[in-house]
Amino acid sequence: RNILSNYFNLASILLLCTLLHTKTQIMNIFNFLENKYKLNFSTYLISSNFYLIPFYQKYNEFLPESSLPSKKFLTWFIGFTEGEGSFIVNNRGDLCFVITQSNLDVYILEYIKETLGFGNVIPQSKVTSRYVTQNKKEIELLIYLFNGNLILPHRKEKFEKFVKGFNLWVTKGRIILKTIEVKNTLILPSLNDHWLSGFTDGEGCFTCSINKDKGFSFNFNISQKWEQNIKILEHLCLLFNGGKVSKHTSDNAYEYRISGLTNCKNIFTYFDNYKLITKKSASYLAWKEVRTDLVNKYHLDPVKRIELKEKARLINKFN
């Protein structure tokens, strides 16, 4: 656990140094931590960007007549997958990639299918549908996309097992493909790409409650299971210059929360530039409208407070 903590502390420091363009300082910190903690980072590539060239090359090879998905979509899709996707290896060794959504959000699954140019959207139950692919070449293409581009440690563990399963799977059957080596790349969330937008579409929540008196709470939350993901949530405190991470009421779950009208200003700056595209988009716009009303002191007016309370209640009506 201490090694993992040091690992992400290093990443946060390196990202800050990169933003300051202090290459010498990066190397000094890198060498100091490697010597102090006896950690070996030689197999890790530290990056602040998603590397999509291998995916684009494989995509042109596999689907030469199709339009390339944009970087905007792919970085959103990576974030959304880290929140909602599943890398599955069944007991027979067959592989499956799945994203499950409520039928209210089935259009998102169709959007993913149409933009990627492969996969299927099928009903799972009366209330849910799934985007799914079990095709070897399509799975290979997704591995090229996610390889070295995942952020959450727990997702990386699942993905590594998925790739190991793939490397066994592709040596059997009618279609034989080359094995793939997992890339050990460290990327942290940024306010300069769509990853956090995609992840929030999957895992984020905008909330506001208006009390009977003049008080209120105004929050943006992201919850995530597994302790090894805590450092990623803590990094959001740095990005948004506020908030805190605490243990969630659910077992083995943790939550990043930033509260208050002033503290949440940086949240608006990000999501106004990197749009949400699920029903969370409607929640965000309603949340933003409620903030304007709160800034205008509507909660202090007994009549307007009743209307504002109803607005706040409807923020997550469809979530």
PDB file of N, CA and C in Angstrom, residues 14 41 110 157 178 192 256 266:
ATOM      1  N   LEU A  14       5.225  14.820 -10.592  1.00  0.00           N
ATOM      2  CA  LEU A  14       5.728  14.889 -11.959  1.00  0.00           C
ATOM      3  C   LEU A  14       4.799  15.687 -12.863  1.00  0.00           C
ATOM      4  N   PHE A  41      11.018   2.388 -11.091  1.00  0.00           N
ATOM      5  CA  PHE A  41      10.046   2.903 -12.049  1.00  0.00           C
ATOM      6  C   PHE A  41      10.546   2.762 -13.484  1.00  0.00           C
ATOM      7  N   GLU A 110     -25.736   3.119 -28.538  1.00  0.00           N
ATOM      8  CA  GLU A 110     -25.831   3.209 -29.997  1.00  0.00           C
ATOM      9  C   GLU A 110     -24.795   4.196 -30.542  1.00  0.00           C
ATOM     10  N   GLU A 157      -5.540  -3.553 -13.462  1.00  0.00           N
ATOM     11  CA  GLU A 157      -5.434  -4.952 -13.047  1.00  0.00           C
ATOM     12  C   GLU A 157      -6.373  -5.826 -13.867  1.00  0.00           C
ATOM     13  N   LYS A 178      -1.748 -12.000 -33.413  1.00  0.00           N
ATOM     14  CA  LYS A 178      -0.527 -11.824 -32.634  1.00  0.00           C
ATOM     15  C   LYS A 178      -0.864 -11.490 -31.180  1.00  0.00           C
ATOM     16  N   ASN A 192      -7.579  18.991 -19.363  1.00  0.00           N
ATOM     17  CA  ASN A 192      -7.313  19.364 -20.753  1.00  0.00           C
ATOM     18  C   ASN A 192      -7.722  18.290 -21.752  1.00  0.00           C
ATOM     19  N   TYR A 256     -14.884  11.303  -3.774  1.00  0.00           N
ATOM     20  CA  TYR A 256     -14.380  12.670  -3.872  1.00  0.00           C
ATOM     21  C   TYR A 256     -15.584  13.600  -3.847  1.00  0.00           C
ATOM     22  N   ASN A 266     -14.511  25.889 -10.509  1.00  0.00           N
ATOM     23  CA  ASN A 266     -13.627  25.186 -11.440  1.00  0.00           C
ATOM     24  C   ASN A 266     -14.311  23.992 -12.094  1.00  0.00           C
TER      25      ASN A 266
END
